[in-house]
Coordinates of C-alpha atoms in Angstrom, one line a residue:
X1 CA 47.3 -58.8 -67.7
X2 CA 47.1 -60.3 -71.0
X3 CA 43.6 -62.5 -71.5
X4 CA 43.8 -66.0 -72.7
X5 CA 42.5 -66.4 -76.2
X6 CA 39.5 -68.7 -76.1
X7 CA 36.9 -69.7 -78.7
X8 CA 34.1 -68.8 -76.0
X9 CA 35.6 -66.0 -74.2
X10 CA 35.2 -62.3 -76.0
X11 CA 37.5 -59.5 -74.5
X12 CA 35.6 -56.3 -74.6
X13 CA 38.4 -53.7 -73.4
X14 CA 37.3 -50.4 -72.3
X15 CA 33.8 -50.1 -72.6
X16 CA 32.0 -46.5 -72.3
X17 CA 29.6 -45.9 -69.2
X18 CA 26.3 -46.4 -71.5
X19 CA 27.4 -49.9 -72.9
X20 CA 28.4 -51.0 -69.2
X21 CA 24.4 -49.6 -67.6
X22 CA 22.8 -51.4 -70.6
X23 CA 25.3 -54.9 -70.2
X24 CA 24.2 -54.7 -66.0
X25 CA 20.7 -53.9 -66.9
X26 CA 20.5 -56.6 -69.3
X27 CA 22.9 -59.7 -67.3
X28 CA 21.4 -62.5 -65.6
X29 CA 24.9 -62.7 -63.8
X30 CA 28.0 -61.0 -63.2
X31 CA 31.1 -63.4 -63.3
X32 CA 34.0 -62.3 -61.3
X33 CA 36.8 -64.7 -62.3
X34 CA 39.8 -62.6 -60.7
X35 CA 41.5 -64.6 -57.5
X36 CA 43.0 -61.0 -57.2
X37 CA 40.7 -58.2 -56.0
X38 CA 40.6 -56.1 -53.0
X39 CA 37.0 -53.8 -53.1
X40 CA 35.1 -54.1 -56.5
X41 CA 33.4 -51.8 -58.2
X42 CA 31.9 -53.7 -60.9
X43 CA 30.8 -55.9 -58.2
X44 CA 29.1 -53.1 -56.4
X45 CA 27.8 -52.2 -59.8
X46 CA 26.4 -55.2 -60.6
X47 CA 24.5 -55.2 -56.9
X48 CA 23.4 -51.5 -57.5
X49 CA 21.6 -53.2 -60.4
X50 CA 19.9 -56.1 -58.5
X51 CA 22.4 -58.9 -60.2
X52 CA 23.9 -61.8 -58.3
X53 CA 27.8 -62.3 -58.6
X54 CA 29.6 -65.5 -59.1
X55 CA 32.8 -64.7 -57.8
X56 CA 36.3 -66.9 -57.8
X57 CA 36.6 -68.7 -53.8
X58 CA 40.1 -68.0 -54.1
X59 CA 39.9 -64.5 -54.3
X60 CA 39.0 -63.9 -50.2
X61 CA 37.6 -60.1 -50.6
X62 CA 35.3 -61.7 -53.5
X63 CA 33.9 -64.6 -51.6
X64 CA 33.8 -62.1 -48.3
X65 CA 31.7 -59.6 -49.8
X66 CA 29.3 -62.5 -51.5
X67 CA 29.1 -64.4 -48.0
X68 CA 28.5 -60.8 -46.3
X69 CA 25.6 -59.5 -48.7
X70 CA 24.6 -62.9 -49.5
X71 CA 24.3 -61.8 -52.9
X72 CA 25.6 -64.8 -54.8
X73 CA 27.4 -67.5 -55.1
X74 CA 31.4 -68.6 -55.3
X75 CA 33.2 -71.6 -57.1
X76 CA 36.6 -73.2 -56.2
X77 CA 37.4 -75.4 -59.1
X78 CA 35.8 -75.8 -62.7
X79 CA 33.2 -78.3 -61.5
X80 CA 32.1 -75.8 -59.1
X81 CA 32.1 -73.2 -61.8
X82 CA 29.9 -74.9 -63.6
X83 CA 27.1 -76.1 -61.3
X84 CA 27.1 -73.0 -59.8
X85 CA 26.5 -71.3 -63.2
X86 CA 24.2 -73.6 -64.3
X87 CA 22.0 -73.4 -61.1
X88 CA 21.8 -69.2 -61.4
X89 CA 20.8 -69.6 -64.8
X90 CA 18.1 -72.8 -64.2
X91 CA 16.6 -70.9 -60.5
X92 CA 16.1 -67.7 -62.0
X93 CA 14.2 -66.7 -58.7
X94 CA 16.9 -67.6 -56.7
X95 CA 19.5 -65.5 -58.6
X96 CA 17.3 -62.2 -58.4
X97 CA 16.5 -62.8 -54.8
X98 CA 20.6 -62.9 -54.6
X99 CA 20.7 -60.2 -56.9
X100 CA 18.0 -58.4 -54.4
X101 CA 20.2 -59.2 -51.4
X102 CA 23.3 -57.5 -52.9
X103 CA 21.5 -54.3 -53.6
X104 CA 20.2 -54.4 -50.7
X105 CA 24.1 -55.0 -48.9
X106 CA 25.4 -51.8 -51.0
X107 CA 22.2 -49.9 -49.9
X108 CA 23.3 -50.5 -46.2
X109 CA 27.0 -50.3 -46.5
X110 CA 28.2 -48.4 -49.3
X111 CA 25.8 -45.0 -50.2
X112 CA 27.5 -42.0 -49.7
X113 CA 25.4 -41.3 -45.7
X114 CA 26.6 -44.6 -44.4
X115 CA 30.4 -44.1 -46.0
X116 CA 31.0 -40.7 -44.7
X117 CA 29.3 -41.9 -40.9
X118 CA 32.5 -44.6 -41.3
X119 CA 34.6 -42.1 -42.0
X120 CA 34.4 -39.5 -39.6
X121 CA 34.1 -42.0 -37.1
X122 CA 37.3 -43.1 -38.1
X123 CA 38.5 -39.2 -38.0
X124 CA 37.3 -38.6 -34.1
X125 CA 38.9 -41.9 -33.2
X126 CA 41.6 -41.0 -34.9
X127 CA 41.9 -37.6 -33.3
X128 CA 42.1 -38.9 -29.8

């Protein structure tokens, strides 16, 4: 999908595995803008690294996973964008207690233990 050129908006392309750890490390936010995601990693990334998402409300995975973990916030329109930007960036204790809460979610739902219980309960229903 071919990005929109913008005067404030910097497409990065591919970027190797030690760039991405040291952006995560270093954001105050991650900013999901897609309306068209199903599970996301670089969601799950940016929990796994204590950082609170904003994520588009019209995207329903997004905004499902942020209400779930409570680790962020969502924005339906560009006024919500904004103040919902604005207030991770001015409450910076709020944002890493979101940030907090999503590592938290991916600690509980998504390490390898907890995956492969789902799954092989999935398998001995299945089997039946």
């Amino acid at each position: 999908m071919p990005i929109p050129e913008h005067p404030l908006v910097r497409p990065l392309g591919f970027v190797s595995e030690e760039l991405r750890e040291t952006l995560l490390t270093h954001a105050r936010v991650l900013v999901m803008p897609s309306p068209f995601e199903s599970l996301s990693m670089v969601l799950l990334e940016a929990w796994n690294h204590a950082r609170p998402a904003l994520v588009n409300a019209r995207c329903k995975v997004l905004r499902g996973q942020v209400e779930r973990a409570d680790g962020g916030l969502y924005y339906g329109n560009a006024v919500e964008f904004v103040a919902t930007l604005d207030y991770l960036i001015d409450h910076p204790a709020e944002a890493r207690q979101l940030g907090r809460q999503g590592l938290a979610y991916v600690e509980g739902e998504y390490r390898w233990p907890t995956v492969m219980q789902k799954v092989e309960a999935v398998l001995r229903e299945s089997g039946r």
